[in-house]
Amino acid sequence: MIAVVREPIDPGGLLDAVGDPRAGAAVLFLGTTRSRNAGRTVERLEYEAFETMAVKEMRRLAAQARRRWPVSRVAMVHRAGVVPVGEASVAIAVSAGHRAEAFEAARWLIDRLKEIVPIWKKEHYRGGAVWIGPQQGGPVALPGRALAGAAGEARGAGAAVGNEGVAGRRRTARARPGR
Amino acid sequence: MQVRLRFFASLRERLGTGMVRSLRQGTTAGEAWEALARETPALRAMRVRFAVNEHYVDPGHRLADGDELAVFPPVSGGSP
């Protein structure tokens, strides 16, 4: 299951999609929309997707993960459109024979998704809205597509159900100076 | 040659969803963007990535007749 959807994500659907009797582990990651970011109250989030390319890039990532780890199945779903605060905007499920590779692959997949899958986030506050991510600086070369390093790169694989958290705050902080 | 341009996110808000452009044979993705930026100087400072026919390309990628060139800001999560 690889999709961009406009309705709420059903985490159970992803777990069903990665169900495999040979798998001894299934990891589910949910990225949920935060009510506060960089000290501002977020009223809602809006995601814009280049949908056909986003699906292709997610399929490519899933295939890479399967080559890199002994993973059984991968499911990736991203919301597009308005996502109310507190709901999942992205979900990734991975099943594998054992938990280590399921955690590592899920961690790697969400990190790569946020770098290369063409979906953009706009935060709406009272009295304004801002696109998240660097918007200034001229043309840039293509994002790294090589499989970087060893499997050990996916560190801290404990985030089974988390929040978009720190990375989002960093991004916003960087997005500011150009405005 | 004819190339279809598509824009997303902050670029879509400035330029609309897209347009068809006639370009000189051999024009690169980066040159096509520079031509637009000459018409709309505010674009020059924008950080953009290019995709041709739904695959990421470098600015030096040469376009072909009938290509679809998508121009968009780095993905929201595009952090090191």
PDB file of N, CA, C and O in Angstrom, chain B residues 17-60:
ATOM      1  N   THR B  17      -0.507  27.048 -11.791  1.00  0.00           N
ATOM      2  CA  THR B  17      -0.165  25.626 -11.782  1.00  0.00           C
ATOM      3  C   THR B  17       0.792  25.261 -12.914  1.00  0.00           C
ATOM      4  O   THR B  17       1.509  24.267 -12.814  1.00  0.00           O
ATOM      5  N   GLY B  18       0.796  26.035 -13.986  1.00  0.00           N
ATOM      6  CA  GLY B  18       1.736  25.708 -15.049  1.00  0.00           C
ATOM      7  C   GLY B  18       1.425  26.428 -16.339  1.00  0.00           C
ATOM      8  O   GLY B  18       0.508  27.249 -16.411  1.00  0.00           O
ATOM      9  N   MET B  19       2.219  26.108 -17.371  1.00  0.00           N
ATOM     10  CA  MET B  19       2.074  26.748 -18.679  1.00  0.00           C
ATOM     11  C   MET B  19       2.887  25.944 -19.685  1.00  0.00           C
ATOM     12  O   MET B  19       3.735  25.147 -19.311  1.00  0.00           O
ATOM     13  N   VAL B  20       2.589  26.178 -20.952  1.00  0.00           N
ATOM     14  CA  VAL B  20       3.405  25.562 -22.003  1.00  0.00           C
ATOM     15  C   VAL B  20       4.302  26.641 -22.578  1.00  0.00           C
ATOM     16  O   VAL B  20       3.866  27.765 -22.800  1.00  0.00           O
ATOM     17  N   ARG B  21       5.567  26.302 -22.753  1.00  0.00           N
ATOM     18  CA  ARG B  21       6.546  27.261 -23.247  1.00  0.00           C
ATOM     19  C   ARG B  21       7.235  26.733 -24.486  1.00  0.00           C
ATOM     20  O   ARG B  21       7.538  25.543 -24.551  1.00  0.00           O
ATOM     21  N   SER B  22       7.529  27.621 -25.426  1.00  0.00           N
ATOM     22  CA  SER B  22       8.390  27.257 -26.556  1.00  0.00           C
ATOM     23  C   SER B  22       9.811  27.602 -26.179  1.00  0.00           C
ATOM     24  O   SER B  22      10.093  28.750 -25.815  1.00  0.00           O
ATOM     25  N   LEU B  23      10.694  26.622 -26.253  1.00  0.00           N
ATOM     26  CA  LEU B  23      12.085  26.831 -25.850  1.00  0.00           C
ATOM     27  C   LEU B  23      13.005  26.413 -26.992  1.00  0.00           C
ATOM     28  O   LEU B  23      12.672  25.529 -27.780  1.00  0.00           O
ATOM     29  N   ARG B  24      14.155  27.046 -27.014  1.00  0.00           N
ATOM     30  CA  ARG B  24      15.197  26.699 -27.984  1.00  0.00           C
ATOM     31  C   ARG B  24      15.652  25.262 -27.725  1.00  0.00           C
ATOM     32  O   ARG B  24      15.774  24.836 -26.583  1.00  0.00           O
ATOM     33  N   GLN B  25      15.905  24.534 -28.822  1.00  0.00           N
ATOM     34  CA  GLN B  25      16.401  23.154 -28.704  1.00  0.00           C
ATOM     35  C   GLN B  25      17.645  23.138 -27.812  1.00  0.00           C
ATOM     36  O   GLN B  25      18.508  24.009 -27.942  1.00  0.00           O
ATOM     37  N   GLY B  26      17.718  22.181 -26.908  1.00  0.00           N
ATOM     38  CA  GLY B  26      18.918  22.062 -26.079  1.00  0.00           C
ATOM     39  C   GLY B  26      18.881  22.869 -24.794  1.00  0.00           C
ATOM     40  O   GLY B  26      19.819  22.848 -24.010  1.00  0.00           O
ATOM     41  N   THR B  27      17.788  23.584 -24.566  1.00  0.00           N
ATOM     42  CA  THR B  27      17.661  24.353 -23.326  1.00  0.00           C
ATOM     43  C   THR B  27      17.701  23.408 -22.121  1.00  0.00           C
ATOM     44  O   THR B  27      17.105  22.328 -22.153  1.00  0.00           O
ATOM     45  N   THR B  28      18.417  23.824 -21.066  1.00  0.00           N
ATOM     46  CA  THR B  28      18.456  22.995 -19.859  1.00  0.00           C
ATOM     47  C   THR B  28      17.329  23.407 -18.908  1.00  0.00           C
ATOM     48  O   THR B  28      16.735  24.484 -19.051  1.00  0.00           O
ATOM     49  N   ALA B  29      17.088  22.567 -17.909  1.00  0.00           N
ATOM     50  CA  ALA B  29      16.070  22.873 -16.903  1.00  0.00           C
ATOM     51  C   ALA B  29      16.404  24.201 -16.221  1.00  0.00           C
ATOM     52  O   ALA B  29      15.538  25.062 -16.036  1.00  0.00           O
ATOM     53  N   GLY B  30      17.682  24.370 -15.870  1.00  0.00           N
ATOM     54  CA  GLY B  30      18.099  25.591 -15.196  1.00  0.00           C
ATOM     55  C   GLY B  30      17.911  26.826 -16.069  1.00  0.00           C
ATOM     56  O   GLY B  30      17.506  27.882 -15.596  1.00  0.00           O
ATOM     57  N   GLU B  31      18.204  26.673 -17.370  1.00  0.00           N
ATOM     58  CA  GLU B  31      18.036  27.816 -18.285  1.00  0.00           C
ATOM     59  C   GLU B  31      16.568  28.177 -18.462  1.00  0.00           C
ATOM     60  O   GLU B  31      16.213  29.359 -18.567  1.00  0.00           O
ATOM     61  N   ALA B  32      15.712  27.164 -18.504  1.00  0.00           N
ATOM     62  CA  ALA B  32      14.280  27.438 -18.622  1.00  0.00           C
ATOM     63  C   ALA B  32      13.802  28.239 -17.406  1.00  0.00           C
ATOM     64  O   ALA B  32      13.003  29.170 -17.519  1.00  0.00           O
ATOM     65  N   TRP B  33      14.332  27.875 -16.250  1.00  0.00           N
ATOM     66  CA  TRP B  33      13.970  28.584 -15.025  1.00  0.00           C
ATOM     67  C   TRP B  33      14.527  30.009 -15.030  1.00  0.00           C
ATOM     68  O   TRP B  33      13.837  30.958 -14.656  1.00  0.00           O
ATOM     69  N   GLU B  34      15.777  30.170 -15.494  1.00  0.00           N
ATOM     70  CA  GLU B  34      16.368  31.513 -15.560  1.00  0.00           C
ATOM     71  C   GLU B  34      15.553  32.423 -16.472  1.00  0.00           C
ATOM     72  O   GLU B  34      15.395  33.616 -16.191  1.00  0.00           O
ATOM     73  N   ALA B  35      15.039  31.854 -17.561  1.00  0.00           N
ATOM     74  CA  ALA B  35      14.233  32.663 -18.478  1.00  0.00           C
ATOM     75  C   ALA B  35      12.985  33.182 -17.759  1.00  0.00           C
ATOM     76  O   ALA B  35      12.608  34.348 -17.904  1.00  0.00           O
ATOM     77  N   LEU B  36      12.374  32.319 -16.955  1.00  0.00           N
ATOM     78  CA  LEU B  36      11.199  32.765 -16.186  1.00  0.00           C
ATOM     79  C   LEU B  36      11.593  33.815 -15.156  1.00  0.00           C
ATOM     80  O   LEU B  36      10.868  34.776 -14.918  1.00  0.00           O
ATOM     81  N   ALA B  37      12.755  33.602 -14.540  1.00  0.00           N
ATOM     82  CA  ALA B  37      13.196  34.525 -13.495  1.00  0.00           C
ATOM     83  C   ALA B  37      13.538  35.897 -14.072  1.00  0.00           C
ATOM     84  O   ALA B  37      13.464  36.899 -13.367  1.00  0.00           O
ATOM     85  N   ARG B  38      13.898  35.932 -15.354  1.00  0.00           N
ATOM     86  CA  ARG B  38      14.136  37.245 -15.968  1.00  0.00           C
ATOM     87  C   ARG B  38      12.829  38.026 -16.076  1.00  0.00           C
ATOM     88  O   ARG B  38      12.807  39.237 -15.958  1.00  0.00           O
ATOM     89  N   GLU B  39      11.741  37.298 -16.299  1.00  0.00           N
ATOM     90  CA  GLU B  39      10.437  37.968 -16.415  1.00  0.00           C
ATOM     91  C   GLU B  39       9.887  38.338 -15.039  1.00  0.00           C
ATOM     92  O   GLU B  39       9.136  39.284 -14.899  1.00  0.00           O
ATOM     93  N   THR B  40      10.218  37.556 -14.039  1.00  0.00           N
ATOM     94  CA  THR B  40       9.718  37.777 -12.676  1.00  0.00           C
ATOM     95  C   THR B  40      10.915  37.740 -11.729  1.00  0.00           C
ATOM     96  O   THR B  40      11.224  36.697 -11.152  1.00  0.00           O
ATOM     97  N   PRO B  41      11.616  38.880 -11.576  1.00  0.00           N
ATOM     98  CA  PRO B  41      12.876  38.875 -10.835  1.00  0.00           C
ATOM     99  C   PRO B  41      12.786  38.314  -9.411  1.00  0.00           C
ATOM    100  O   PRO B  41      13.767  37.769  -8.899  1.00  0.00           O
ATOM    101  N   ALA B  42      11.599  38.405  -8.796  1.00  0.00           N
ATOM    102  CA  ALA B  42      11.474  37.883  -7.430  1.00  0.00           C
ATOM    103  C   ALA B  42      11.754  36.383  -7.371  1.00  0.00           C
ATOM    104  O   ALA B  42      12.069  35.833  -6.319  1.00  0.00           O
ATOM    105  N   LEU B  43      11.640  35.720  -8.513  1.00  0.00           N
ATOM    106  CA  LEU B  43      11.868  34.272  -8.530  1.00  0.00           C
ATOM    107  C   LEU B  43      13.338  33.923  -8.364  1.00  0.00           C
ATOM    108  O   LEU B  43      13.688  32.828  -7.959  1.00  0.00           O
ATOM    109  N   ARG B  44      14.197  34.871  -8.710  1.00  0.00           N
ATOM    110  CA  ARG B  44      15.621  34.562  -8.794  1.00  0.00           C
ATOM    111  C   ARG B  44      16.178  34.028  -7.477  1.00  0.00           C
ATOM    112  O   ARG B  44      17.051  33.170  -7.466  1.00  0.00           O
ATOM    113  N   ALA B  45      15.674  34.547  -6.377  1.00  0.00           N
ATOM    114  CA  ALA B  45      16.214  34.145  -5.077  1.00  0.00           C
ATOM    115  C   ALA B  45      15.608  32.840  -4.571  1.00  0.00           C
ATOM    116  O   ALA B  45      16.023  32.316  -3.551  1.00  0.00           O
ATOM    117  N   MET B  46      14.622  32.328  -5.279  1.00  0.00           N
ATOM    118  CA  MET B  46      13.925  31.157  -4.730  1.00  0.00           C
ATOM    119  C   MET B  46      14.738  29.895  -4.907  1.00  0.00           C
ATOM    120  O   MET B  46      15.401  29.683  -5.907  1.00  0.00           O
ATOM    121  N   ARG B  47      14.660  29.065  -3.873  1.00  0.00           N
ATOM    122  CA  ARG B  47      15.376  27.785  -3.891  1.00  0.00           C
ATOM    123  C   ARG B  47      14.481  26.778  -4.588  1.00  0.00           C
ATOM    124  O   ARG B  47      13.347  26.550  -4.161  1.00  0.00           O
ATOM    125  N   VAL B  48      14.962  26.204  -5.676  1.00  0.00           N
ATOM    126  CA  VAL B  48      14.098  25.305  -6.450  1.00  0.00           C
ATOM    127  C   VAL B  48      14.802  24.006  -6.812  1.00  0.00           C
ATOM    128  O   VAL B  48      16.028  23.945  -6.903  1.00  0.00           O
ATOM    129  N   ARG B  49      13.975  23.008  -7.007  1.00  0.00           N
ATOM    130  CA  ARG B  49      14.433  21.740  -7.549  1.00  0.00           C
ATOM    131  C   ARG B  49      13.661  21.472  -8.825  1.00  0.00           C
ATOM    132  O   ARG B  49      12.562  21.988  -9.012  1.00  0.00           O
ATOM    133  N   PHE B  50      14.242  20.631  -9.669  1.00  0.00           N
ATOM    134  CA  PHE B  50      13.622  20.331 -10.957  1.00  0.00           C
ATOM    135  C   PHE B  50      13.323  18.841 -11.074  1.00  0.00           C
ATOM    136  O   PHE B  50      14.087  18.001 -10.607  1.00  0.00           O
ATOM    137  N   ALA B  51      12.204  18.547 -11.724  1.00  0.00           N
ATOM    138  CA  ALA B  51      11.894  17.161 -12.083  1.00  0.00           C
ATOM    139  C   ALA B  51      11.417  17.173 -13.528  1.00  0.00           C
ATOM    140  O   ALA B  51      10.618  18.032 -13.920  1.00  0.00           O
ATOM    141  N   VAL B  52      11.926  16.255 -14.322  1.00  0.00           N
ATOM    142  CA  VAL B  52      11.472  16.116 -15.705  1.00  0.00           C
ATOM    143  C   VAL B  52      10.746  14.792 -15.824  1.00  0.00           C
ATOM    144  O   VAL B  52      11.289  13.741 -15.462  1.00  0.00           O
ATOM    145  N   ASN B  53       9.521  14.877 -16.307  1.00  0.00           N
ATOM    146  CA  ASN B  53       8.686  13.675 -16.447  1.00  0.00           C
ATOM    147  C   ASN B  53       8.680  12.859 -15.148  1.00  0.00           C
ATOM    148  O   ASN B  53       8.810  11.635 -15.149  1.00  0.00           O
ATOM    149  N   GLU B  54       8.584  13.596 -14.036  1.00  0.00           N
ATOM    150  CA  GLU B  54       8.424  13.006 -12.699  1.00  0.00           C
ATOM    151  C   GLU B  54       9.668  12.307 -12.176  1.00  0.00           C
ATOM    152  O   GLU B  54       9.581  11.440 -11.309  1.00  0.00           O
ATOM    153  N   HIS B  55      10.841  12.706 -12.675  1.00  0.00           N
ATOM    154  CA  HIS B  55      12.108  12.233 -12.112  1.00  0.00           C
ATOM    155  C   HIS B  55      12.975  13.446 -11.804  1.00  0.00           C
ATOM    156  O   HIS B  55      13.108  14.338 -12.647  1.00  0.00           O
ATOM    157  N   TYR B  56      13.579  13.439 -10.616  1.00  0.00           N
ATOM    158  CA  TYR B  56      14.472  14.545 -10.274  1.00  0.00           C
ATOM    159  C   TYR B  56      15.604  14.649 -11.291  1.00  0.00           C
ATOM    160  O   TYR B  56      16.146  13.631 -11.740  1.00  0.00           O
ATOM    161  N   VAL B  57      15.953  15.884 -11.655  1.00  0.00           N
ATOM    162  CA  VAL B  57      17.116  16.112 -12.525  1.00  0.00           C
ATOM    163  C   VAL B  57      17.923  17.280 -11.969  1.00  0.00           C
ATOM    164  O   VAL B  57      17.423  18.097 -11.190  1.00  0.00           O
ATOM    165  N   ASP B  58      19.171  17.358 -12.399  1.00  0.00           N
ATOM    166  CA  ASP B  58      20.021  18.500 -12.081  1.00  0.00           C
ATOM    167  C   ASP B  58      19.646  19.680 -12.977  1.00  0.00           C
ATOM    168  O   ASP B  58      19.069  19.485 -14.046  1.00  0.00           O
ATOM    169  N   PRO B  59      20.053  20.900 -12.551  1.00  0.00           N
ATOM    170  CA  PRO B  59      19.752  22.071 -13.395  1.00  0.00           C
ATOM    171  C   PRO B  59      20.335  21.950 -14.800  1.00  0.00           C
ATOM    172  O   PRO B  59      19.801  22.523 -15.745  1.00  0.00           O
ATOM    173  N   GLY B  60      21.401  21.180 -14.972  1.00  0.00           N
ATOM    174  CA  GLY B  60      22.033  21.055 -16.287  1.00  0.00           C
ATOM    175  C   GLY B  60      21.354  20.069 -17.229  1.00  0.00           C
ATOM    176  O   GLY B  60      21.783  19.891 -18.360  1.00  0.00           O
TER     177      GLY B  60
END
